[in-house]
Each structure stands twice: as structure tokens, then as C-alpha cells.
Amino acid sequence: MCRSIKTLRPPVLPGEATDEDIRAAALQYVRKVSGFRAPAAHNRAVFDSAVDEIARATQTLLDGLEVRGGGSGTAKEPARGAAEKTG
């Protein structure tokens, strides 16, 4: 795994991952997989599209994860994205 990608879920991350955190992780992943730090102009659209798709998939993953053993004894609060979708 790319060393620049950080774990984005509690308790590793002190709070919820921000959109910036998620996008940065997606960008690092695409850079690693593609082998390009910055794509050439003719690859920019597909590179940016991949970052967007991975960021969405990451948000979906984080919204759906249930972290057990937090020690608080309370139910998990809905993730930021889940609350926005239902409201």
C-alpha cells in the first residue's frame, strides 16, 4: 500500500474523515496505480475521473463501516454522508 494513504476511520483518525482527506487518499491511490504523479494533458480527464470514482467509493465504504469495540456502549451515529442522504 502507498505509505501516503492514511487510515480514514475512527479510532485511527480522531474525527470523521473530511472530503479533503478522502480526495487526497483517492489521488494518492490513482497516482500509485497509474504510475503518474501528474498525468499528461491527454490523460487528465481519465485520471480525474478515476480520482472522483475512488473518492465516492471511499465515502460509501466509510459511511457503511461499523466500528465495534469503541468502549462507549452506545450505538454508532450515522455517518455524515448517510445523514445527508436521508435528510
PDB file of C-alpha atoms in Angstrom:
ATOM      1  CA  MET A   1       0.000   0.000   0.000  1.00  0.00           C
ATOM      2  CA  CYS A   2       1.103   3.528  -0.637  1.00  0.00           C
ATOM      3  CA  ARG A   3       2.609   4.968   2.534  1.00  0.00           C
ATOM      4  CA  SER A   4       0.938   8.338   1.949  1.00  0.00           C
ATOM      5  CA  ILE A   5      -2.571   6.919   2.266  1.00  0.00           C
ATOM      6  CA  LYS A   6      -3.781   7.183   5.852  1.00  0.00           C
ATOM      7  CA  THR A   7      -6.468   5.183   7.629  1.00  0.00           C
ATOM      8  CA  LEU A   8      -9.601   7.325   7.446  1.00  0.00           C
ATOM      9  CA  ARG A   9     -11.835   5.773  10.086  1.00  0.00           C
ATOM     10  CA  PRO A  10     -12.082   6.200  13.836  1.00  0.00           C
ATOM     11  CA  PRO A  11     -10.386   5.445  16.142  1.00  0.00           C
ATOM     12  CA  VAL A  12      -7.282   5.826  13.960  1.00  0.00           C
ATOM     13  CA  LEU A  13      -8.461   9.214  12.693  1.00  0.00           C
ATOM     14  CA  PRO A  14      -9.543  11.355  15.651  1.00  0.00           C
ATOM     15  CA  GLY A  15     -12.735  12.575  13.930  1.00  0.00           C
ATOM     16  CA  GLU A  16     -14.621  11.841  10.742  1.00  0.00           C
ATOM     17  CA  ALA A  17     -12.693  11.971   7.501  1.00  0.00           C
ATOM     18  CA  THR A  18     -13.226  15.216   5.611  1.00  0.00           C
ATOM     19  CA  ASP A  19     -13.889  15.443   1.891  1.00  0.00           C
ATOM     20  CA  GLU A  20     -10.303  16.702   1.570  1.00  0.00           C
ATOM     21  CA  ASP A  21      -8.953  13.630   3.417  1.00  0.00           C
ATOM     22  CA  ILE A  22     -10.927  11.308   1.148  1.00  0.00           C
ATOM     23  CA  ARG A  23      -9.927  13.095  -2.061  1.00  0.00           C
ATOM     24  CA  ALA A  24      -6.243  13.117  -1.029  1.00  0.00           C
ATOM     25  CA  ALA A  25      -6.336   9.356  -0.409  1.00  0.00           C
ATOM     26  CA  ALA A  26      -8.068   8.778  -3.761  1.00  0.00           C
ATOM     27  CA  LEU A  27      -5.470  10.922  -5.536  1.00  0.00           C
ATOM     28  CA  GLN A  28      -2.598   9.010  -3.910  1.00  0.00           C
ATOM     29  CA  TYR A  29      -4.182   5.711  -4.947  1.00  0.00           C
ATOM     30  CA  VAL A  30      -4.608   6.798  -8.583  1.00  0.00           C
ATOM     31  CA  ARG A  31      -1.046   8.130  -8.662  1.00  0.00           C
ATOM     32  CA  LYS A  32       0.269   4.823  -7.327  1.00  0.00           C
ATOM     33  CA  VAL A  33      -1.753   2.635  -9.679  1.00  0.00           C
ATOM     34  CA  SER A  34      -1.162   4.757 -12.787  1.00  0.00           C
ATOM     35  CA  GLY A  35       2.492   5.431 -12.093  1.00  0.00           C
ATOM     36  CA  PHE A  36       1.971   9.138 -12.805  1.00  0.00           C
ATOM     37  CA  ARG A  37       2.307  11.894 -10.242  1.00  0.00           C
ATOM     38  CA  ALA A  38       0.591  14.252 -12.666  1.00  0.00           C
ATOM     39  CA  PRO A  39      -0.899  12.971 -15.922  1.00  0.00           C
ATOM     40  CA  ALA A  40      -0.156  14.363 -19.354  1.00  0.00           C
ATOM     41  CA  ALA A  41      -2.861  16.569 -20.833  1.00  0.00           C
ATOM     42  CA  HIS A  42      -4.238  13.713 -22.951  1.00  0.00           C
ATOM     43  CA  ASN A  43      -4.733  11.577 -19.799  1.00  0.00           C
ATOM     44  CA  ARG A  44      -6.078  14.313 -17.484  1.00  0.00           C
ATOM     45  CA  ALA A  45      -9.795  13.526 -17.948  1.00  0.00           C
ATOM     46  CA  VAL A  46      -9.473   9.803 -17.249  1.00  0.00           C
ATOM     47  CA  PHE A  47      -7.108  10.468 -14.315  1.00  0.00           C
ATOM     48  CA  ASP A  48      -9.506  12.983 -12.732  1.00  0.00           C
ATOM     49  CA  SER A  49     -12.477  10.694 -13.366  1.00  0.00           C
ATOM     50  CA  ALA A  50     -10.698   7.844 -11.570  1.00  0.00           C
ATOM     51  CA  VAL A  51      -9.959  10.081  -8.572  1.00  0.00           C
ATOM     52  CA  ASP A  52     -13.641  11.098  -8.414  1.00  0.00           C
ATOM     53  CA  GLU A  53     -14.879   7.491  -8.617  1.00  0.00           C
ATOM     54  CA  ILE A  54     -12.467   6.272  -5.956  1.00  0.00           C
ATOM     55  CA  ALA A  55     -13.373   9.167  -3.665  1.00  0.00           C
ATOM     56  CA  ARG A  56     -17.077   8.263  -3.998  1.00  0.00           C
ATOM     57  CA  ALA A  57     -16.369   4.593  -3.330  1.00  0.00           C
ATOM     58  CA  THR A  58     -14.272   5.536  -0.303  1.00  0.00           C
ATOM     59  CA  GLN A  59     -17.078   7.705   1.110  1.00  0.00           C
ATOM     60  CA  THR A  60     -19.544   4.841   0.591  1.00  0.00           C
ATOM     61  CA  LEU A  61     -17.183   2.463   2.389  1.00  0.00           C
ATOM     62  CA  LEU A  62     -16.654   4.813   5.330  1.00  0.00           C
ATOM     63  CA  ASP A  63     -20.396   5.509   5.589  1.00  0.00           C
ATOM     64  CA  GLY A  64     -21.120   1.784   5.769  1.00  0.00           C
ATOM     65  CA  LEU A  65     -18.423   0.670   8.194  1.00  0.00           C
ATOM     66  CA  GLU A  66     -19.485  -0.257  11.682  1.00  0.00           C
ATOM     67  CA  VAL A  67     -16.658   0.157  14.164  1.00  0.00           C
ATOM     68  CA  ARG A  68     -17.163  -2.082  17.169  1.00  0.00           C
ATOM     69  CA  GLY A  69     -15.393  -2.075  20.490  1.00  0.00           C
ATOM     70  CA  GLY A  70     -15.250   1.680  20.908  1.00  0.00           C
ATOM     71  CA  GLY A  71     -15.894   1.199  24.614  1.00  0.00           C
ATOM     72  CA  SER A  72     -18.694   3.761  24.810  1.00  0.00           C
ATOM     73  CA  GLY A  73     -21.516   1.226  24.800  1.00  0.00           C
ATOM     74  CA  THR A  74     -23.603   3.440  22.520  1.00  0.00           C
ATOM     75  CA  ALA A  75     -24.865   2.756  19.058  1.00  0.00           C
ATOM     76  CA  LYS A  76     -22.879   4.133  16.155  1.00  0.00           C
ATOM     77  CA  GLU A  77     -24.125   7.504  14.955  1.00  0.00           C
ATOM     78  CA  PRO A  78     -24.980   7.709  11.250  1.00  0.00           C
ATOM     79  CA  ALA A  79     -22.038   8.803   9.174  1.00  0.00           C
ATOM     80  CA  ARG A  80     -22.023  12.328   7.723  1.00  0.00           C
ATOM     81  CA  GLY A  81     -22.929  11.201   4.183  1.00  0.00           C
ATOM     82  CA  ALA A  82     -25.723   8.893   5.349  1.00  0.00           C
ATOM     83  CA  ALA A  83     -27.374  11.664   7.342  1.00  0.00           C
ATOM     84  CA  GLU A  84     -27.280  13.998   4.343  1.00  0.00           C
ATOM     85  CA  LYS A  85     -28.865  11.409   2.052  1.00  0.00           C
ATOM     86  CA  THR A  86     -31.843  10.816   4.338  1.00  0.00           C
ATOM     87  CA  GLY A  87     -32.443  14.487   5.228  1.00  0.00           C
TER      88      GLY A  87
END
